[in-house]
Coordinates of C-alpha atoms and ligand atoms in Angstrom, one line a residue:
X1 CA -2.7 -5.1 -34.5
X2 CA -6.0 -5.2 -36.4
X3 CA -6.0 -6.3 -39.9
X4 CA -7.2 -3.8 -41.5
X5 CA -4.1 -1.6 -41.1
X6 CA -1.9 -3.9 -42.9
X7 CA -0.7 -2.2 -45.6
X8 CA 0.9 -4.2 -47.9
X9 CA 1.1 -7.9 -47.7
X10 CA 3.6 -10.1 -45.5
X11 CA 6.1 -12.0 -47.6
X12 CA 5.7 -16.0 -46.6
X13 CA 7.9 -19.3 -47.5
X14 CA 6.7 -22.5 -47.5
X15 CA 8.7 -25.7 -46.5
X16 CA 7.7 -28.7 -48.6
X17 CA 6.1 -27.1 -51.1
X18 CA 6.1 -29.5 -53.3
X19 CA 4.2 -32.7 -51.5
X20 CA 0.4 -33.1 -50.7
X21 CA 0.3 -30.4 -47.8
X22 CA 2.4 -27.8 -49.8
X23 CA 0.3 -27.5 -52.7
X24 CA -2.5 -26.9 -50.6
X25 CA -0.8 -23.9 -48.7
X26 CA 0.1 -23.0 -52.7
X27 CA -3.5 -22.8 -53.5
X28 CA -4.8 -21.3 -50.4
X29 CA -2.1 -18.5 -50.5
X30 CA -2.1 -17.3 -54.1
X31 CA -5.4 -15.1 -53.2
X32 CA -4.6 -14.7 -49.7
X33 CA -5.2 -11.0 -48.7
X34 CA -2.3 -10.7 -46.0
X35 CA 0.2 -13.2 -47.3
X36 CA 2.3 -13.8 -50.5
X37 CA 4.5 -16.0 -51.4
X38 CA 7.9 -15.4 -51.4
X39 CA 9.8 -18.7 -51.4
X40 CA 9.3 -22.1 -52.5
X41 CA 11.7 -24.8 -50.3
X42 CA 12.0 -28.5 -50.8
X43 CA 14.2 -31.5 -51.5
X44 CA 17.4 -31.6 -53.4
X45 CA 15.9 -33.3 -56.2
X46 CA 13.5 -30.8 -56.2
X47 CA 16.4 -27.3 -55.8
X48 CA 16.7 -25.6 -58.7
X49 CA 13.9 -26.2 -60.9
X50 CA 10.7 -23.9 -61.7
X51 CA 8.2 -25.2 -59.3
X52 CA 5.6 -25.8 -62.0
X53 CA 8.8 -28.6 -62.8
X54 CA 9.0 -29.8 -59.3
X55 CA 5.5 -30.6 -58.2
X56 CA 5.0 -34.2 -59.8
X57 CA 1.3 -34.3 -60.2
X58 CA -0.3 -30.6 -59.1
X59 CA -3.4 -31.2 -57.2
X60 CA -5.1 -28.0 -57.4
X61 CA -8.5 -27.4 -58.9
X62 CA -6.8 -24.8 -60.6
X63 CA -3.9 -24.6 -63.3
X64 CA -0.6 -22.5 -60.9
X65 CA -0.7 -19.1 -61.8
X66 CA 2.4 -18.4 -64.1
X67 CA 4.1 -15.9 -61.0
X68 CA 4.3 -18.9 -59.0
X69 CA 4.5 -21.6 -61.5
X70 CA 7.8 -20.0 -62.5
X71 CA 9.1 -19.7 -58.9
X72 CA 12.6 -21.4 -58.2
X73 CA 12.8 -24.0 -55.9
X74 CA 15.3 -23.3 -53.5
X75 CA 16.9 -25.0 -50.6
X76 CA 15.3 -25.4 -47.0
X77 CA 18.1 -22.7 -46.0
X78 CA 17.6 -19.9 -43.8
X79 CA 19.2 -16.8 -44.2
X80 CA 21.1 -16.2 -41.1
X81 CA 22.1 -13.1 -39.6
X82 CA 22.8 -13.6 -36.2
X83 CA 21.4 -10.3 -34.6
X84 CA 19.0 -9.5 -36.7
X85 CA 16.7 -12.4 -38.3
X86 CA 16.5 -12.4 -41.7
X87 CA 18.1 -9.4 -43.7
X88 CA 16.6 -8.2 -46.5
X89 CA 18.6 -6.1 -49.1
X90 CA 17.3 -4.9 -52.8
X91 CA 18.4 -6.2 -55.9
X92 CA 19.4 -3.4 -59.2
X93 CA 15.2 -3.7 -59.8
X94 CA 14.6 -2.9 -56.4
X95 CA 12.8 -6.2 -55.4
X96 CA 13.5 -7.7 -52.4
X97 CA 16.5 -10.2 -51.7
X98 CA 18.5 -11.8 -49.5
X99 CA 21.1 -14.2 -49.9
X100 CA 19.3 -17.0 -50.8
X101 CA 16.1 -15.5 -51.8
X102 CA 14.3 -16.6 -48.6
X103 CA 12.6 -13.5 -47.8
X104 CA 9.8 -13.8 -45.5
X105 CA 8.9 -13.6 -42.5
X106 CA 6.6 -16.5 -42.0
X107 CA 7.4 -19.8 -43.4
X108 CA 4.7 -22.6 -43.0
X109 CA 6.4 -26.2 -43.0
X110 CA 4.9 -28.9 -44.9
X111 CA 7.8 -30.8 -44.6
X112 CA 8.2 -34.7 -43.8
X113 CA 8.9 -35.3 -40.3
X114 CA 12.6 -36.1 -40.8
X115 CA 13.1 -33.0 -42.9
X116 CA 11.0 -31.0 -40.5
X117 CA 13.6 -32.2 -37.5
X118 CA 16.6 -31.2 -40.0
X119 CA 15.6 -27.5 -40.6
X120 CA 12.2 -26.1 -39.0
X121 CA 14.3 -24.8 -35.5
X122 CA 17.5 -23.4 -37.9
X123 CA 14.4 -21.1 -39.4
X124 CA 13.5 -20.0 -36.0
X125 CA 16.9 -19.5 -34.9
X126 CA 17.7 -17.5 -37.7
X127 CA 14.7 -15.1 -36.6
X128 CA 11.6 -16.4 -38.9
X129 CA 8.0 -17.7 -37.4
X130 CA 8.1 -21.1 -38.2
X131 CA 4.1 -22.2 -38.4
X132 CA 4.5 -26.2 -38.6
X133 CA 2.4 -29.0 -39.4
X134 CA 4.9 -31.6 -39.1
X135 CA 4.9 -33.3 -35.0
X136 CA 8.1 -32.9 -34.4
X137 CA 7.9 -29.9 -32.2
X138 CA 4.2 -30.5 -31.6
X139 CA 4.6 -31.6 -27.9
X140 CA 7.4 -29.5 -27.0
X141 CA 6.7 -27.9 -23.8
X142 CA 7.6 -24.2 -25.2
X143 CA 5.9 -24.6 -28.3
X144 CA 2.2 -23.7 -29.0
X145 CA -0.1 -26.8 -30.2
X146 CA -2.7 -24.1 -31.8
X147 CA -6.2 -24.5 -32.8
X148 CA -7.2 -20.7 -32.8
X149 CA -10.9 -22.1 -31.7
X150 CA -9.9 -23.7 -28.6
X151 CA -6.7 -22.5 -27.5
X152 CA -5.6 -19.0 -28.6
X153 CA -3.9 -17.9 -25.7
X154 CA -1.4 -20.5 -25.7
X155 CA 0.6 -18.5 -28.3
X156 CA 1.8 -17.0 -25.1
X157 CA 4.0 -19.9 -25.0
X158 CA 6.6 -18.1 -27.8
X159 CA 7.4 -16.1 -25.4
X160 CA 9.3 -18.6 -23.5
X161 CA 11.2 -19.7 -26.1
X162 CA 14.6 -18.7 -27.3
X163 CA 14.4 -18.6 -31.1
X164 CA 15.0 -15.3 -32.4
X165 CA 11.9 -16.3 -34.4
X166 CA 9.2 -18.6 -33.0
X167 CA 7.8 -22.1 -33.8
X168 CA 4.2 -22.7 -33.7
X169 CA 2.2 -25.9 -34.8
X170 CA -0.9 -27.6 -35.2
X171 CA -2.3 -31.0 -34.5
X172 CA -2.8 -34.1 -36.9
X173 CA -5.1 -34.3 -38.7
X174 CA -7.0 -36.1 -37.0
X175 CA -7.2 -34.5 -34.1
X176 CA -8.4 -31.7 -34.9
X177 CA -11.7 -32.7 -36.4
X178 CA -11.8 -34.5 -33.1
X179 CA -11.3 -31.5 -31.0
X180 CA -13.1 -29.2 -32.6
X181 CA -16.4 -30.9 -31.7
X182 CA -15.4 -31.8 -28.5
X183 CA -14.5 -27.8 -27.0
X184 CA -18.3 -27.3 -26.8
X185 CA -18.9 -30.4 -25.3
X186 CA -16.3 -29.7 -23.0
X187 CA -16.8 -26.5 -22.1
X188 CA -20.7 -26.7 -21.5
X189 CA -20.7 -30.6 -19.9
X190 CA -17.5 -31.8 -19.0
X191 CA -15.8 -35.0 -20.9
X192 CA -14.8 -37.7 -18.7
X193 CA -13.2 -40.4 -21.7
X194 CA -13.5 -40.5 -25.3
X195 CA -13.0 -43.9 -27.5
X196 CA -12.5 -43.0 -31.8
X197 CA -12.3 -44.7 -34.2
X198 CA -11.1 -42.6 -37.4
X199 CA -11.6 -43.5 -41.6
X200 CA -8.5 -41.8 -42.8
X201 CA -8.3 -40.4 -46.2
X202 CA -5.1 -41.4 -48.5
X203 CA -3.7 -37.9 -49.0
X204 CA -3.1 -37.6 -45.5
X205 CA -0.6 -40.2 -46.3
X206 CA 1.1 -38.0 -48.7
X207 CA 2.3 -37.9 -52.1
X208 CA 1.8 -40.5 -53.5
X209 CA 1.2 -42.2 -50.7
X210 CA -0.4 -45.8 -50.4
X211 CA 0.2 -48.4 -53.6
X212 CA -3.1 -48.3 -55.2
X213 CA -3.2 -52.4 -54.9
X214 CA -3.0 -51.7 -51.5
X215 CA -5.9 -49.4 -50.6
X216 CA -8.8 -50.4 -53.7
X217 CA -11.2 -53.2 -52.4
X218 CA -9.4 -53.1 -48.7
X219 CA -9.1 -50.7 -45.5
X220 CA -5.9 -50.8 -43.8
X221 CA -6.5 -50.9 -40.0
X222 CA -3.4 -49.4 -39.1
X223 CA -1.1 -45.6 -39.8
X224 CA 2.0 -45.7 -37.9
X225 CA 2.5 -43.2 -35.3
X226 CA -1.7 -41.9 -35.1
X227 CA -2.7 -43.5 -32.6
X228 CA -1.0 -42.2 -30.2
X229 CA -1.3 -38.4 -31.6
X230 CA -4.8 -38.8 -31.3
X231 CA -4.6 -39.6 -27.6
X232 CA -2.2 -37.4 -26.7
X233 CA -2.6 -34.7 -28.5
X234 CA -6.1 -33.1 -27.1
X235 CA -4.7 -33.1 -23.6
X236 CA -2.4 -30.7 -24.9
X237 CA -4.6 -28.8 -26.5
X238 CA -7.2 -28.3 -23.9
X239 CA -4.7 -27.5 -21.7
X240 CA -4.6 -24.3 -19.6
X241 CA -2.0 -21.8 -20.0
X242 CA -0.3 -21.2 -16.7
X243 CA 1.9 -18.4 -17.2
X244 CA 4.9 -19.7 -18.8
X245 CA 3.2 -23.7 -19.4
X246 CA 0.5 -25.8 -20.3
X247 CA -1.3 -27.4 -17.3
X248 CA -2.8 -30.7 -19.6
X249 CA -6.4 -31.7 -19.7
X250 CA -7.2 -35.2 -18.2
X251 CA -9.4 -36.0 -20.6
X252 CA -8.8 -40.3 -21.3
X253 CA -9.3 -41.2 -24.6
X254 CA -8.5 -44.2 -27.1
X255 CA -8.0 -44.3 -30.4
X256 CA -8.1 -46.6 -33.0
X257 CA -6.9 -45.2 -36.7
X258 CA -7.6 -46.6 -40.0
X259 CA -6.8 -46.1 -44.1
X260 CA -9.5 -46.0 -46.0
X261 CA -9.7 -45.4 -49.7
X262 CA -11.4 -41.4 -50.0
X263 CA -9.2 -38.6 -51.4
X264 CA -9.8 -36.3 -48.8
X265 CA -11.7 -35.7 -45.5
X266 CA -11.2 -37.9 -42.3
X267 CA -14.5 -39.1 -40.9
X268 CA -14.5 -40.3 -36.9
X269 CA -16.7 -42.5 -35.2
X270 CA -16.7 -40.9 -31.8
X271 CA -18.0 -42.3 -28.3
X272 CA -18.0 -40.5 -24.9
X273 CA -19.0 -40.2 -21.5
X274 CA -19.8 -36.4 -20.0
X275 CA -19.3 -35.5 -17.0
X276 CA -23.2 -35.1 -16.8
X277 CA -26.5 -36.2 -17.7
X278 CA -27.3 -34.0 -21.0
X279 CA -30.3 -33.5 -23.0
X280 CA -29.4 -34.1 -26.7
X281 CA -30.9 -31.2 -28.3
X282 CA -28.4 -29.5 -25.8
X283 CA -25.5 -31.1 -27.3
X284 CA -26.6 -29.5 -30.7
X285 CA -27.5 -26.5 -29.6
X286 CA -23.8 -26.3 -28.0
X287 CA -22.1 -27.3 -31.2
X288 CA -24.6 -25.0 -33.5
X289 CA -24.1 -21.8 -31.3
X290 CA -20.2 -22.4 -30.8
X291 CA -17.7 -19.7 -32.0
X292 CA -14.6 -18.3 -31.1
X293 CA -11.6 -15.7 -31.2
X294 CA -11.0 -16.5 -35.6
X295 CA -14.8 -15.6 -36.0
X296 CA -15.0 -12.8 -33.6
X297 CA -11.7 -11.4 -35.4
X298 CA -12.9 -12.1 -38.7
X299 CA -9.4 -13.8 -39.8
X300 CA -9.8 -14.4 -43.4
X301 CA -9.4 -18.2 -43.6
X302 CA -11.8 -18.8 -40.2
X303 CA -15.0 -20.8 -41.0
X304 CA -18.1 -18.5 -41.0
X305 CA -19.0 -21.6 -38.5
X306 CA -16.6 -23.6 -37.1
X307 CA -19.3 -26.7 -36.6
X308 CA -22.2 -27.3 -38.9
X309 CA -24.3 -30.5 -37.2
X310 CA -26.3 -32.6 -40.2
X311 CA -29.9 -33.9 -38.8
X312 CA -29.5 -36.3 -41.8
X313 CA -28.8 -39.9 -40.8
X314 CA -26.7 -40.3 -44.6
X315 CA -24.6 -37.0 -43.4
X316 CA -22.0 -36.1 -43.0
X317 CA -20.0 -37.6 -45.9
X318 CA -16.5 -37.0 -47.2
X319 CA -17.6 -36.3 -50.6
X320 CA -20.3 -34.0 -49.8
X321 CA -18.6 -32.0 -46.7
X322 CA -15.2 -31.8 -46.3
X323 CA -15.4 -28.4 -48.5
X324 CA -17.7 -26.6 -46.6
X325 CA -16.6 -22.9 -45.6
X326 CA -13.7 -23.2 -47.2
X327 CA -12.8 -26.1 -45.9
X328 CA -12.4 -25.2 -42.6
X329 CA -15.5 -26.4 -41.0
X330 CA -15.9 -29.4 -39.1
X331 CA -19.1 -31.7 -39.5
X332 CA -20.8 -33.6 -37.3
X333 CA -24.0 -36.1 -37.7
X334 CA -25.8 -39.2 -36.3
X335 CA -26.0 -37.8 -32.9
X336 CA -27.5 -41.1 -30.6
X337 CA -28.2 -41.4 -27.1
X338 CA -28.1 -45.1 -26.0
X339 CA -25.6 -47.3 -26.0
X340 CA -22.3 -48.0 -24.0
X341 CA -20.9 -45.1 -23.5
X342 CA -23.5 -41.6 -23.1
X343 CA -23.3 -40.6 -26.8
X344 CA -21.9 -41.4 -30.0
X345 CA -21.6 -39.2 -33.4
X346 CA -19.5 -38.7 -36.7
X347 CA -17.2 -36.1 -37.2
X348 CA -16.0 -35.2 -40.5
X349 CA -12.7 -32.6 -41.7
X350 CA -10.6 -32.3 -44.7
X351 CA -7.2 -33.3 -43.9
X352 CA -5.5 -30.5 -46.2
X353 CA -7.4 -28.0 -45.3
X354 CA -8.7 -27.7 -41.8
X355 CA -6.5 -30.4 -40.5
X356 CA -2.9 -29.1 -42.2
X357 CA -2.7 -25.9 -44.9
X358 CA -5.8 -24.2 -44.1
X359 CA -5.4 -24.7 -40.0
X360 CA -1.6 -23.3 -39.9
X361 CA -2.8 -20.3 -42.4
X362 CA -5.2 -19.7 -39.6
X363 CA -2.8 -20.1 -36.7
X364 CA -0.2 -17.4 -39.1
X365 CA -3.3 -14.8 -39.0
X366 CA -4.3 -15.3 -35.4
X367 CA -0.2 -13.9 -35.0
X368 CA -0.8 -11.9 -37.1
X369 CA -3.7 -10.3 -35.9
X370 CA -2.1 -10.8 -32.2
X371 CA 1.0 -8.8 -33.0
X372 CA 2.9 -12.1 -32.9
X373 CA 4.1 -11.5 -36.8
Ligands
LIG1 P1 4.5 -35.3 -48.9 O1 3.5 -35.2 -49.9 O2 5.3 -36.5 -48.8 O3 5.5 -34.0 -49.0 C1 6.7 -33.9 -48.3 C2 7.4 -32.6 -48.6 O4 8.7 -32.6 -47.9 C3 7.8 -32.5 -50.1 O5 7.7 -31.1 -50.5 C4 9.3 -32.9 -50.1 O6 10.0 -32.3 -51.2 C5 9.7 -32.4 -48.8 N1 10.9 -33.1 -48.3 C6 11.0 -34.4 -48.1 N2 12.3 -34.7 -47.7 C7 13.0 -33.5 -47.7 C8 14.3 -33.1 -47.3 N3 15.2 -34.0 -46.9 N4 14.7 -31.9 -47.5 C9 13.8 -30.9 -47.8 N5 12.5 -31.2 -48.2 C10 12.1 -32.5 -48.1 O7 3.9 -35.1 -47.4 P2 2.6 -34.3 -47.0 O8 1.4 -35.2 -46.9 O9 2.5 -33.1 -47.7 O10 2.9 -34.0 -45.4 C11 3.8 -33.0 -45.1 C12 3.9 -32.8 -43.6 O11 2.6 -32.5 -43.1 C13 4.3 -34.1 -42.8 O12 5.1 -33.8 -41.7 C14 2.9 -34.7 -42.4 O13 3.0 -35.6 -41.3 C15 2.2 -33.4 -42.1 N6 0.7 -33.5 -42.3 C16 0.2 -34.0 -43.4 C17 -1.2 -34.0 -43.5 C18 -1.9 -34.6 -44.7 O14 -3.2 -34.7 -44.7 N7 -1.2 -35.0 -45.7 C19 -2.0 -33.5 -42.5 C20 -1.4 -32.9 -41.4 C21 -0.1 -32.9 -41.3 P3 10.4 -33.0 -52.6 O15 9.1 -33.1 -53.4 O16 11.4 -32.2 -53.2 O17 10.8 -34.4 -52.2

């Protein structure tokens, strides 16, 4: 299906739409020209209030614009018709309805892990595309682990599983700025291990996250549970689809993950070995001229670029990058050829946007576009 024949816009839910991740998907979907939002889910404490009510401190450069602002919570409740997926019926003013008001047909989860567990697959049974950014289906074997960059054709996967809807998700946060400037490198070289060490901004920890005592004047040198998403996530991800599973990548790599005290934007120290001796103005070359399916489709939240490399030794910083186009670039800097392993570099994303909000709004229109949706 090609985008420009979409003639009115697809009805979406968000899950968690009141923490650090579902705010962004609020902000990045109010001007969205496919999607619009239909549903607002969270907690109990948060059911039944206007969302402008339910989002403790909104985050948005922006003030909510009333139409959502005055949006009802409602519950993370699917409405279940057995046969069909969701049913939609009209209400006396014609607008769409169904019984509990979730009507969509995509509903992005920005829920919290155990939440996500609770109700992401009762969404897929009951016929909706759940696009996730919670891991708790990440590694299943069925269930695409998309970065439309790298791995497109791995949303071949939803066809092996037996939701009457689908799930699809993305990586941590982490990962992704990892893996993003690593597919060129792979693809042109070879990488034979990768060590990282990653500077991890506090609203990936959520809202409201780390105590402030504990975070000013200090760096925490640990985030349960990243580690090992950072080493076992890319193996995944640079797997090969071999009709009906992944084959994974071999790829070693160690991780080392730490709290630092930024807003936004997760910087990574990176070292690795290639499977061959490479010039460096190759390596930037291959990252400057890299560009996949989301740019050759034109999706509407795909970076222009999806790697911009800094010659400046001060660059990239989170302050001064994580924004760039849209937020869904990933920048890299301080390129050096001498040391241990064969090269080291810095790789910057934001967390929100490319790494969670942004990068499963991009994995929705790559469905789109694919005739998943
Ligand atoms: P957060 O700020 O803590 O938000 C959590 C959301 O989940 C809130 O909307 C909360 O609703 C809802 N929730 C919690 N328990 C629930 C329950 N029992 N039933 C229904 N809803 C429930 O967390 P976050 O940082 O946005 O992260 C959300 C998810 O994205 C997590 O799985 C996280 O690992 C993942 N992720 C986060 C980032 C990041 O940079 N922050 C990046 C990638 C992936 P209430 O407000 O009503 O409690």
């Amino acid at each position: 299906m090609k985008n420009k024949k979409l003639k009115k816009k697809i009805p979406v839910g968000i899950l968690g739409a009141t923490g650090m991740v579902g705010q962004k998907f609020v902000e990045l979907l109010i001007n969205h020209p496919w999607f619009e939002i239909a549903a607002l889910m969270a907690s109990e404490k948060s059911v039944g209030k206007k969302y402008r009510e339910a989002v403790t401190m909104w985050q948005g450069s922006e003030p909510i614009p009333s139409h959502v602002a005055d949006m009802e919570v409602r519950a993370c409740k699917p409405d279940i018709n057995p046969v069909r997926g969701p049913r939609f019926k009209r209400d006396r003013n014609q607008r769409f309805l169904t019984s509990n008001g979730v009507n969509c047909k995509i509903v992005f989860s920005a829920l919290d892990p155990i939440a996500a567990q609770e109700f992401e697959e009762d969404f897929a049974h009951a016929g909706y595309n759940v696009v996730s950014n919670a891991r708790i289906h990440r590694m299943d074997d069925n269930v695409p682990l998309l970065v439309p960059e790298i791995n497109p054709d791995h949303l071949e996967l939803i066809k092996t599983q037996s939701y009457k809807g689908c799930i699809v998700t993305n990586p941590n946060c982490s990962t992704i700025g990892l893996v993003i400037a690593l597919k060129p490198l792979l693809d042109n070289f070879g990488i034979e291990k990768v060590n990282v060490v990653t500077l991890q901004a506090l609203s990936g920890a959520g809202y409201p996250g780390v105590a402030s005592l504990d975070i000013v004047d200090n760096v925490i040198p640990f985030i349960s549970g990243e580690e090992d998403k950072v080493e076992n996530e890319p193996q995944k991800i640079f797997g090969s689809y071999a009709g009906s599973k992944i084959e994974y990548n071999d790829i070693a790599i160690s991780a080392q993950c730490n709290r630092v005290g930024v807003r936004h934007g997760h910087l990574e120290c990176v070292n690795l070995k290639l499977k061959q001796r490479v010039r460096e103005k190759d390596i930037i070359h291959a990252w400057r001229t890299f560009s996949s399916e989301p740019q050759e489709l034109n999706l509407p939240l795909a970076p222009q670029h999806p790697v911009y490399y800094f010659d400046n030794d001060y660059l990239p910083q989170p302050k001064y990058q994580r924004d760039f186009d849209k937020g869904m670039a990933v920048s890299i800097g301080r390129l050096q050829n001498k040391h241990v392993f064969d090269y080291k570099f810095v790789v910057l994303s934001h967390n929100l946007v490319r790494g969670a909000a942004g990068g499963a709004i991009l994995n929705a229109e790559l469905m789109v576009e694919k005739g998943y949706v």
